[in-house]
Short mmCIF file of C-alpha atoms (C1' of nucleotides) in Angstrom, two decimals:
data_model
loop_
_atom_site.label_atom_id
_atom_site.label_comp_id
_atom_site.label_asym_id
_atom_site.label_seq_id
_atom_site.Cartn_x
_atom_site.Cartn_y
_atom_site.Cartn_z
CA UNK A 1 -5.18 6.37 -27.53
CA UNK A 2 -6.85 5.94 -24.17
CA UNK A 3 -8.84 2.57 -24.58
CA UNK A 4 -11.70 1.65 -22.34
CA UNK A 5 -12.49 -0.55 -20.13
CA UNK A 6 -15.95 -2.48 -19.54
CA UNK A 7 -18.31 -0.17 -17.14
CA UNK A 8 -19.82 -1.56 -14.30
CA UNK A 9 -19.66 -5.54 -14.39
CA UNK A 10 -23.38 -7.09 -14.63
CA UNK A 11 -24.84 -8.22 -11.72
CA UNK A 12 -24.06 -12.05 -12.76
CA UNK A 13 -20.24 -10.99 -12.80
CA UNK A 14 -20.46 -9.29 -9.72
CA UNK A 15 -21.99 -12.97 -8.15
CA UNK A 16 -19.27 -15.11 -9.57
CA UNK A 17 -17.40 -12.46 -7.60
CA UNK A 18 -18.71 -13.19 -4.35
CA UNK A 19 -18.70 -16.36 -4.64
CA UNK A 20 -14.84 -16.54 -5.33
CA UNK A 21 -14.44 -14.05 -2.40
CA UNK A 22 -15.98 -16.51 -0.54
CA UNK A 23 -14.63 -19.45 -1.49
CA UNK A 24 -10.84 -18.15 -1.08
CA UNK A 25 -11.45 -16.36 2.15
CA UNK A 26 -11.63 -20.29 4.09
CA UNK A 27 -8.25 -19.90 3.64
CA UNK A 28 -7.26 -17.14 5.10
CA UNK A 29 -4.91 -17.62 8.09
CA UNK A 30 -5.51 -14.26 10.73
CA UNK A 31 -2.52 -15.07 13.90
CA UNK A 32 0.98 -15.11 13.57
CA UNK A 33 3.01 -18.11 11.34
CA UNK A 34 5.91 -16.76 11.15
CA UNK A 35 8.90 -16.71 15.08
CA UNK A 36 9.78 -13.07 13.83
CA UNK A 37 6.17 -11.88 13.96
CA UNK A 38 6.00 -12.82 17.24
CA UNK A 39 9.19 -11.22 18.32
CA UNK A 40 8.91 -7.80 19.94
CA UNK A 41 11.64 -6.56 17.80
CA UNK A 42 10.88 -8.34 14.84
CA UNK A 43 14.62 -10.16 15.31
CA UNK A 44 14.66 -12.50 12.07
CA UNK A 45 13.02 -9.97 10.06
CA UNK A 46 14.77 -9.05 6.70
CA UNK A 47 12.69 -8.06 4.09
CA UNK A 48 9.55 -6.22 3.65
CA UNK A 49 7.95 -5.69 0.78
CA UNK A 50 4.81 -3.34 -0.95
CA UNK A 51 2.76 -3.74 -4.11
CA UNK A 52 0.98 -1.32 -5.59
CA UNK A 53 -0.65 -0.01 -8.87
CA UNK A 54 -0.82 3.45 -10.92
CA UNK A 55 -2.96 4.65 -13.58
CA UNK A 56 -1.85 6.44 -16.97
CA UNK A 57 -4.41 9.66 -16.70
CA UNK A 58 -6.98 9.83 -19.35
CA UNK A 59 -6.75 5.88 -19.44
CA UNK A 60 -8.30 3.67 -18.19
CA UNK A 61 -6.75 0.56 -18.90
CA UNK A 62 -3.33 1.52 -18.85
CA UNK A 63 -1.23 1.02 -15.30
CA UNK A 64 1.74 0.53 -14.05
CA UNK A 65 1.84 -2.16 -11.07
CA UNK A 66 4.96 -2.40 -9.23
CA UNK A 67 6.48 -4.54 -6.36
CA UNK A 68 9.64 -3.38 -3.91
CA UNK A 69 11.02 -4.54 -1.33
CA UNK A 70 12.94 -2.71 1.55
CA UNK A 71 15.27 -3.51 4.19
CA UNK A 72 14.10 -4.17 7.83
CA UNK A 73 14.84 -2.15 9.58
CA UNK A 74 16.55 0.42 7.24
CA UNK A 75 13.94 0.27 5.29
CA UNK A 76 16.12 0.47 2.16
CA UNK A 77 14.68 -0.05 -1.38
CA UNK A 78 17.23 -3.39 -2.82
CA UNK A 79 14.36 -4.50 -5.32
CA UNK A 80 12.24 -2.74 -7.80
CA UNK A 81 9.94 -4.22 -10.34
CA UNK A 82 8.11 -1.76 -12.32
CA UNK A 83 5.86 -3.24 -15.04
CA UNK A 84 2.86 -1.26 -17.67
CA UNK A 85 -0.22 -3.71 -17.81
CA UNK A 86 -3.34 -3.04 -19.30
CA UNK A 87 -6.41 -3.76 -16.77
CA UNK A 88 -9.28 -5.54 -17.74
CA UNK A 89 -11.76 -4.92 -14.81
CA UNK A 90 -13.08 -1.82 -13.56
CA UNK A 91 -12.89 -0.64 -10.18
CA UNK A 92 -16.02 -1.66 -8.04
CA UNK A 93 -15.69 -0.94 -4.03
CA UNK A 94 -15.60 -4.33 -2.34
CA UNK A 95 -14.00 -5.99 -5.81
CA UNK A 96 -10.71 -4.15 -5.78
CA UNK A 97 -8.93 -7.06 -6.15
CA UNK A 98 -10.23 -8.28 -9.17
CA UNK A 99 -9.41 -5.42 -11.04
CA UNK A 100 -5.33 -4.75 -9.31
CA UNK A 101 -3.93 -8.59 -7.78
CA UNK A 102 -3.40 -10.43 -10.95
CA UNK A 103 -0.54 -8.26 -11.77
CA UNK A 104 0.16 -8.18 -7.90
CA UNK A 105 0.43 -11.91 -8.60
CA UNK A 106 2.48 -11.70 -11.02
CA UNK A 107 5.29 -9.49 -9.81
CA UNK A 108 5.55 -12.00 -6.86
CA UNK A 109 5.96 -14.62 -9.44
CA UNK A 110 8.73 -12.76 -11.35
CA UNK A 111 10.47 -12.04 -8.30
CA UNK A 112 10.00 -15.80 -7.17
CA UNK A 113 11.80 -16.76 -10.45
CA UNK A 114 14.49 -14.48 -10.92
CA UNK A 115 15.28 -14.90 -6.97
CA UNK A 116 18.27 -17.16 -7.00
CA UNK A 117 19.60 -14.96 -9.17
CA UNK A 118 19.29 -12.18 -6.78
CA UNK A 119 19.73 -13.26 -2.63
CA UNK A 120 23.18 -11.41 -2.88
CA UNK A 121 26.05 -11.86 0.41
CA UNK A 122 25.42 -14.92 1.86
CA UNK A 123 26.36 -13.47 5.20
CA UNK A 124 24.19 -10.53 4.94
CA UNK A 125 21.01 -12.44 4.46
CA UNK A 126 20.82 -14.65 7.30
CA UNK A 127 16.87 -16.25 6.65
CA UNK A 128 17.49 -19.50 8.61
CA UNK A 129 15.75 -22.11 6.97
CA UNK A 130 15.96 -20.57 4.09
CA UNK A 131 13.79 -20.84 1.28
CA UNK A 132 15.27 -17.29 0.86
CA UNK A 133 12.23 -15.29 0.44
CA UNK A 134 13.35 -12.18 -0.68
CA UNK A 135 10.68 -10.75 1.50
CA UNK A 136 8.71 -11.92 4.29
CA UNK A 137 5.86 -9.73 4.46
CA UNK A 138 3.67 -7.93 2.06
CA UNK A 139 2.12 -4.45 2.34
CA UNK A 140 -0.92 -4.13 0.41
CA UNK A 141 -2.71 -1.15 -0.07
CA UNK A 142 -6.10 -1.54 0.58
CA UNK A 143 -8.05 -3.88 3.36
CA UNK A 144 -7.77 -6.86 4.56
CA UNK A 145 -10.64 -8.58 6.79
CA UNK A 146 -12.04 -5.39 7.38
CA UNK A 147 -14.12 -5.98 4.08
CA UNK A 148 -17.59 -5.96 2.75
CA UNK A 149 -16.81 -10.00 3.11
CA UNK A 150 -13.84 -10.60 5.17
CA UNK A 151 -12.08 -9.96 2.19
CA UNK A 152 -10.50 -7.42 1.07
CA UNK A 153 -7.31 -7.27 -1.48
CA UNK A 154 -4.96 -7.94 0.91
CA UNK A 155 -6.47 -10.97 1.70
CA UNK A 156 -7.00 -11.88 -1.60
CA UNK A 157 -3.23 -11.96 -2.48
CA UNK A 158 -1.87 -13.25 0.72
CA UNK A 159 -4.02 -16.50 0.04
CA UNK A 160 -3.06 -16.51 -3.84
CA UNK A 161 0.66 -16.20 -2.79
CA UNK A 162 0.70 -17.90 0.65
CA UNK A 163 2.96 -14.69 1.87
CA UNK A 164 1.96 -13.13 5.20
CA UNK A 165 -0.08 -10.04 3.54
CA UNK A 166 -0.76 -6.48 5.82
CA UNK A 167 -3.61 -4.34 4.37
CA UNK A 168 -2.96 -0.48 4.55
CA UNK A 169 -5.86 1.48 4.16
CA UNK A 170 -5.74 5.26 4.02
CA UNK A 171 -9.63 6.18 4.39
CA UNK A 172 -11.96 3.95 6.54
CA UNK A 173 -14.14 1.92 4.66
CA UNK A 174 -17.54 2.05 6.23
CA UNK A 175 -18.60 -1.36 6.64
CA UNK A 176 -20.38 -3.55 9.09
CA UNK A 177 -21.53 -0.56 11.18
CA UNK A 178 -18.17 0.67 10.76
CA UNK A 179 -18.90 4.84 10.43
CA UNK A 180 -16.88 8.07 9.74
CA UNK A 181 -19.06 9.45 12.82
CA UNK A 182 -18.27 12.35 15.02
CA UNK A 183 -17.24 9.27 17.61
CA UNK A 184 -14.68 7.81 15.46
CA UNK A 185 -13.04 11.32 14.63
CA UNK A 186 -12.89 12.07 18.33
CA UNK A 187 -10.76 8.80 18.54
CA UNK A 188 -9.12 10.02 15.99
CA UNK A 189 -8.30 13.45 17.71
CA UNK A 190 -6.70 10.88 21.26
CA UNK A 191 -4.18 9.81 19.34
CA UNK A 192 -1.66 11.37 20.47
CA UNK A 193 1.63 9.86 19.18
CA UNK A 194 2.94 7.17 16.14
CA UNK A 195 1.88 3.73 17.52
CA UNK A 196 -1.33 4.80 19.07
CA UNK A 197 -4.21 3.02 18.08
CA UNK A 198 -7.21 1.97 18.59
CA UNK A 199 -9.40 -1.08 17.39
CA UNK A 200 -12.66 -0.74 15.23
CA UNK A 201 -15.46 -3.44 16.14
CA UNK A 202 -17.96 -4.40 13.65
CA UNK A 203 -21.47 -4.99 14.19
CA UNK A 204 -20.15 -8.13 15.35
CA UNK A 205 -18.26 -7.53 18.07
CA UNK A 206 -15.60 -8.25 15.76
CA UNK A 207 -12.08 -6.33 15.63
CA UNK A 208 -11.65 -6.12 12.25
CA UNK A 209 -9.08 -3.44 12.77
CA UNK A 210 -7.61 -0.88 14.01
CA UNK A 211 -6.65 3.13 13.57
CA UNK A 212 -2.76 3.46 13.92
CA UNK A 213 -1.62 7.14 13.87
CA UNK A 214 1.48 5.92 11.59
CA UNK A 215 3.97 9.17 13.50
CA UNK A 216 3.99 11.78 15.52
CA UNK A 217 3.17 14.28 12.62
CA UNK A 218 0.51 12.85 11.22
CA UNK A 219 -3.00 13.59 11.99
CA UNK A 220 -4.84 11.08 9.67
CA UNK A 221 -4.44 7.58 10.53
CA UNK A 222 -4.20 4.24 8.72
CA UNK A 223 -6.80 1.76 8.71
CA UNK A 224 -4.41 -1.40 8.84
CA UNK A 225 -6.25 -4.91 9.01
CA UNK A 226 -4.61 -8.28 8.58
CA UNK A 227 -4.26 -9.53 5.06
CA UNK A 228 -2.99 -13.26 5.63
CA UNK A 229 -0.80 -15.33 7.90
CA UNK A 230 0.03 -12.56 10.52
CA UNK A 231 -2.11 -11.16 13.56
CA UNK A 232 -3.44 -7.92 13.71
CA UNK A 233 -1.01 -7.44 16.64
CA UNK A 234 1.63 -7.94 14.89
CA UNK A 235 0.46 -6.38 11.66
CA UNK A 236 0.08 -2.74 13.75
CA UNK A 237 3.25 -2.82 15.66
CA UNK A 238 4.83 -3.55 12.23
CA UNK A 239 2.97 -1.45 10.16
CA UNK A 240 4.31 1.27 12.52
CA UNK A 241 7.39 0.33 12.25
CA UNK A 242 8.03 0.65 8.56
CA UNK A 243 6.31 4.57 8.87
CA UNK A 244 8.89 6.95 8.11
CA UNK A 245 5.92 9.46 6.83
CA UNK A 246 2.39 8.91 6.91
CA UNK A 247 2.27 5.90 4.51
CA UNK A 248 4.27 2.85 5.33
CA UNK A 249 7.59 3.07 3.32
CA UNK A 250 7.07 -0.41 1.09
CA UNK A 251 3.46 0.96 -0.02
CA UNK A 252 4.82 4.19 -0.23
CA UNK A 253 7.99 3.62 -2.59
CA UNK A 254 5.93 1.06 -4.20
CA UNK A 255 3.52 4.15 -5.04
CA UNK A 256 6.46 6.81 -6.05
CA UNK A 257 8.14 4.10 -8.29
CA UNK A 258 5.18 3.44 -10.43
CA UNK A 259 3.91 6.24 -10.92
CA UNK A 260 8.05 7.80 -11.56
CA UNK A 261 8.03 4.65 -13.97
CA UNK A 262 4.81 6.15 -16.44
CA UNK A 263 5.83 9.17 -16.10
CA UNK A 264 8.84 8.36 -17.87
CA UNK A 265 7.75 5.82 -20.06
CA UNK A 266 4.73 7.97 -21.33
CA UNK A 267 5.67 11.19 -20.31
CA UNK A 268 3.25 13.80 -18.69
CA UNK A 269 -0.57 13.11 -18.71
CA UNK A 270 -1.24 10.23 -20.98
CA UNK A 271 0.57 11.29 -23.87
CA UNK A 272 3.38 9.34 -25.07
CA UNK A 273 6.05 11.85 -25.22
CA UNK A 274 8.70 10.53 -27.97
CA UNK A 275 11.19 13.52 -27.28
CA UNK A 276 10.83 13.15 -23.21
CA UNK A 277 11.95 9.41 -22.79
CA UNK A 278 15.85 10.36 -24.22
CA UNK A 279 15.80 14.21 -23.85
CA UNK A 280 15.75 13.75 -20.02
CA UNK A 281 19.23 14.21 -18.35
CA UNK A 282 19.09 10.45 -17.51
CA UNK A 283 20.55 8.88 -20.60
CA UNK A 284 19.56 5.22 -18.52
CA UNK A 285 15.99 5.08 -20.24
CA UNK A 286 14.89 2.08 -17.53
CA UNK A 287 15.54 0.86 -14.05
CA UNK A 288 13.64 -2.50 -14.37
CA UNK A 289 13.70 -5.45 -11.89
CA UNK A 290 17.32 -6.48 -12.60
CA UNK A 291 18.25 -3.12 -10.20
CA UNK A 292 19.78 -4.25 -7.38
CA UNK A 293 22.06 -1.36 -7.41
CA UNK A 294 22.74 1.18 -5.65
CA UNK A 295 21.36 3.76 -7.38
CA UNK A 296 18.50 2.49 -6.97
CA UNK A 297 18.59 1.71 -3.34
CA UNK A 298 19.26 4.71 -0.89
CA UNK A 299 19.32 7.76 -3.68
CA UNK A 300 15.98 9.07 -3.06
CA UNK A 301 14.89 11.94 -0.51
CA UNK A 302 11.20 12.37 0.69
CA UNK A 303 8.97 14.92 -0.61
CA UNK A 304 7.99 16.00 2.99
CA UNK A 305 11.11 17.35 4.36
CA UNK A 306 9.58 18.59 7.55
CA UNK A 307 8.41 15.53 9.00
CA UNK A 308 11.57 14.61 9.82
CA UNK A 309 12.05 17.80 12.34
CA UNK A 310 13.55 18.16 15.57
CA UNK A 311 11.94 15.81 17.08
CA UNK A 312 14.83 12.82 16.33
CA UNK A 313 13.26 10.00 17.93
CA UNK A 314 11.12 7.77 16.54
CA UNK A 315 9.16 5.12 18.89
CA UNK A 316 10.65 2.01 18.90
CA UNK A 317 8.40 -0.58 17.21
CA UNK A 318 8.00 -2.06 21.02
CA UNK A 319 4.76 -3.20 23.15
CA UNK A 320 3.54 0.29 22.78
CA UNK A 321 1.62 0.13 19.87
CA UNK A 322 -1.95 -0.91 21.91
CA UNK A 323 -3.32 2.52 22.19
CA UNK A 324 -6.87 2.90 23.01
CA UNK A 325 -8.82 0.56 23.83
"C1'" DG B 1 -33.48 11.51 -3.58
"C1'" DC B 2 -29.45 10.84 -0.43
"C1'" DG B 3 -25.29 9.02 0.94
"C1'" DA B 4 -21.40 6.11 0.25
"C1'" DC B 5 -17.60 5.05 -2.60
"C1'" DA B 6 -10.51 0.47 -0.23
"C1'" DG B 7 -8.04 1.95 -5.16
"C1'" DA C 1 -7.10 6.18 -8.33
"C1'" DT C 2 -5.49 11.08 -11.32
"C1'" DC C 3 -3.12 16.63 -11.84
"C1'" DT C 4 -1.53 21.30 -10.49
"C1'" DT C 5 0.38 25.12 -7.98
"C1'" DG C 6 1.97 27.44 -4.43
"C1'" DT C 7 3.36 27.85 0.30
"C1'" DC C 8 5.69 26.83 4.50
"C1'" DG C 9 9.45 25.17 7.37
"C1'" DC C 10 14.03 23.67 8.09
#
DNA sequence: GCGACAG
DNA sequence: ATCTTGTCGC
C-alpha cells in the first residue's frame, strides 16, 4: 500500500528549517583540508564515494538510499550499501536535505562501523595517517553553496559528517540572480570539451559555482558547487575526473544501485512482486553492504555504449579544468 | 495569473 | 524524483 507522506510543511516548519540551515552553515569549511586535494593529480587519493536516494513509484514514502564507494582512479565500485527507508518529509526546493540526508547520515555511519571490518590489503590501501576512511570524498547529488542559503544538501551532510562533501547538480538552480537565460545557454554552447567550465556569480559577485561540461560527449553540463571541506577548484577538476558519462561515476552507481536494489526487492512499479524476488535467474536474493566482492565490483557495463567511441582519450584531470572565465 | 521548481 | 519504448551507433 503506497502510504503518504505530510504535504507541504507549514510555514512554522519551514522556519525551524531556516533557522537550522543557518545555524549549521557557520560551519561549513569552502578551501581545501585535505594534501591530495591540492595535488594536481590527486596523488593520495583512494576512495571516492556517492550517496544517493530512489523512490518506490506510486509511493511516496518508500526509498531506497544507498552509499558506494569507487576506486580513484579506476573508479571501481568495492562498497555498496543499499538500504529501503521510509521518508518522513516531503520534498520542498531549498529543503532537500531534510527530506534525503538522515539516511545519507546513516549509511556513513554504517560504513564508519563496519569499517575495520572491511579496509582489506594492507599494502593496497596506503591512507597515511590513517584513520582509514574508506573514502575521502563525498559526491552528493544536489547543491552545495550555490543554495537558496548557502546551503544546499551537500553542505548539509558534509558538516553532519565532517567528510569533504562535492555537490553535483544536473539542472541549474536559479538562485541569487542565477538564470537559465539565453546568456547562460550560450556559455553553455563554448564549452567545447570535458573539463571546460565556467563560473556562475551571484548577485553578489559571488562564485557560487561553476558549469563543468563533465566529457567530450556531453552537451548538458553539471552544476558542481562545493559541499564541505574542499575548494571549488578542486571540487571541478575532481568532479571531472570521476566522469566516465555525463554523471560522475560515485553519484551515478550510487543512482543505478538503488534503484537495481527496489526493483528487486519490490519488483516493477510499486508492487511487491512475491514470484519476481526468487523467479529471477539470480538465485542470490541480496547484495547488501557486506559485498566487497567481486561481483560486485567491476561486473557492470554502462547503458550508453557510445560514449565511449573512438575518441580513446580522456583529459587528464590536470590544470585544464578553468574554462571560461 | 505567471513562472519557477536541486531531488 | 518516477516509467516506457524505440532507435541509433559501434
Amino acid at each position: 500500500m503506497a502510504a503518504k507522506v505530510a504535504t507541504r510543511p507549514p510555514a512554522e516548519t519551514l522556519s525551524l528549517w531556516k533557522r537550522e540551515q543557518a545555524r549549521l552553515k557557520a560551519f561549513v569549511v569552502d578551501r581545501d583540508t585535505e594534501a591530495w586535494q591540492r595535488d594536481p593529480a590527486f596523488s593520495g587519493l583512494q576512495r571516492v564515494g556517492g550517496v544517493d536516494v530512489s523512490f518506490v513509484k506510486g509511493d511516496s514514502v518508500g526509498a531506497c538510499a544507498s552509499l558506494v564507494v569507487l576506486s580513484y582512479p579506476e573508479l571501481e565500485v568495492v562498497y555498496e550499501d543499499c538500504r529501503m527507508v521510509s521518508l518522513t518529509a516531503p520534498y520542498v526546493s531549498g529543503f532537500l536535505a531534510f527530506r534525503e540526508v538522515s539516511f545519507m547520515v546513516d549509511a556513513v555511519r554504517r560504513l564508519r562501523e563496519k569499517e575495520p571490518h572491511l579496509v582489506p590489503q594492507a599494502g593496497a590501501l596506503q591512507l597515511t595517517g590513517t584513520f582509514p576512511w574508506l573514502f575521502q570524498v563525498l559526491f552528493v547529488d544536489g547543491n552545495g553553496v550555490l543554495h537558496h542559503r548557502g546551503f544546499g544538501v551537500a553542505c548539509h551532510l558534509g558538516v553532519l559528517t565532517d567528510l569533504p562533501c562535492i555537490g553535483v547538480a544536473k539542472k541549474l538552480l536559479q538562485v541569487d540572480g542565477l538564470e537559465n537565460s539565453t546568456l547562460h545557454k550560450e556559455k553553455i554552447r563554448l564549452l567545447r570539451a570535458g573539463g571546460d567550465s565556467f563560473p556562475l556569480m551571484g548577485g553578489s559577485g559571488t562564485v557560487l559555482g561553476m558549469a563543468l561540461r563533465s566529457h567530450d560527449h556531453s552537451t548538458k553540463p553539471l552544476y558542481v558547487s562545493v559541499g564541505h571541506k574542499m575548494s571549488l577548484e578542486a571540487a571541478v577538476r575532481l568532479t571531472h575526473g570521476c566522469c566516465r558519462f555525463r554523471i560522475p561515476e560515485p553519484v551515478r552507481q550510487a543512482d543505478i544501485r538503488s534503484r537495481g536494489y527496489i526493483h528487486r526487492t519490490l519488483g516493477i512499479g510499486g508492487t511487491p512482486a512475491p514470484g519476481r524476488e526468487r523467479s529471477r535467474k539470480a538465485p542470490r536474493p541480496r547484495a547488501g553492504p557486506e559485498g566487497v566482492s567481486e561481483e560486485l565490483a567491476g561486473k557492470d557495463r554502462p547503458p550508453e555504449a557510445h560514449s565511449q567511441g573512438p575518441r580513446t582519450h580522456r583529459r587528464a584531470p590536470g590544470p585544464d579544468a578553468q574554462g571560461q572565465g
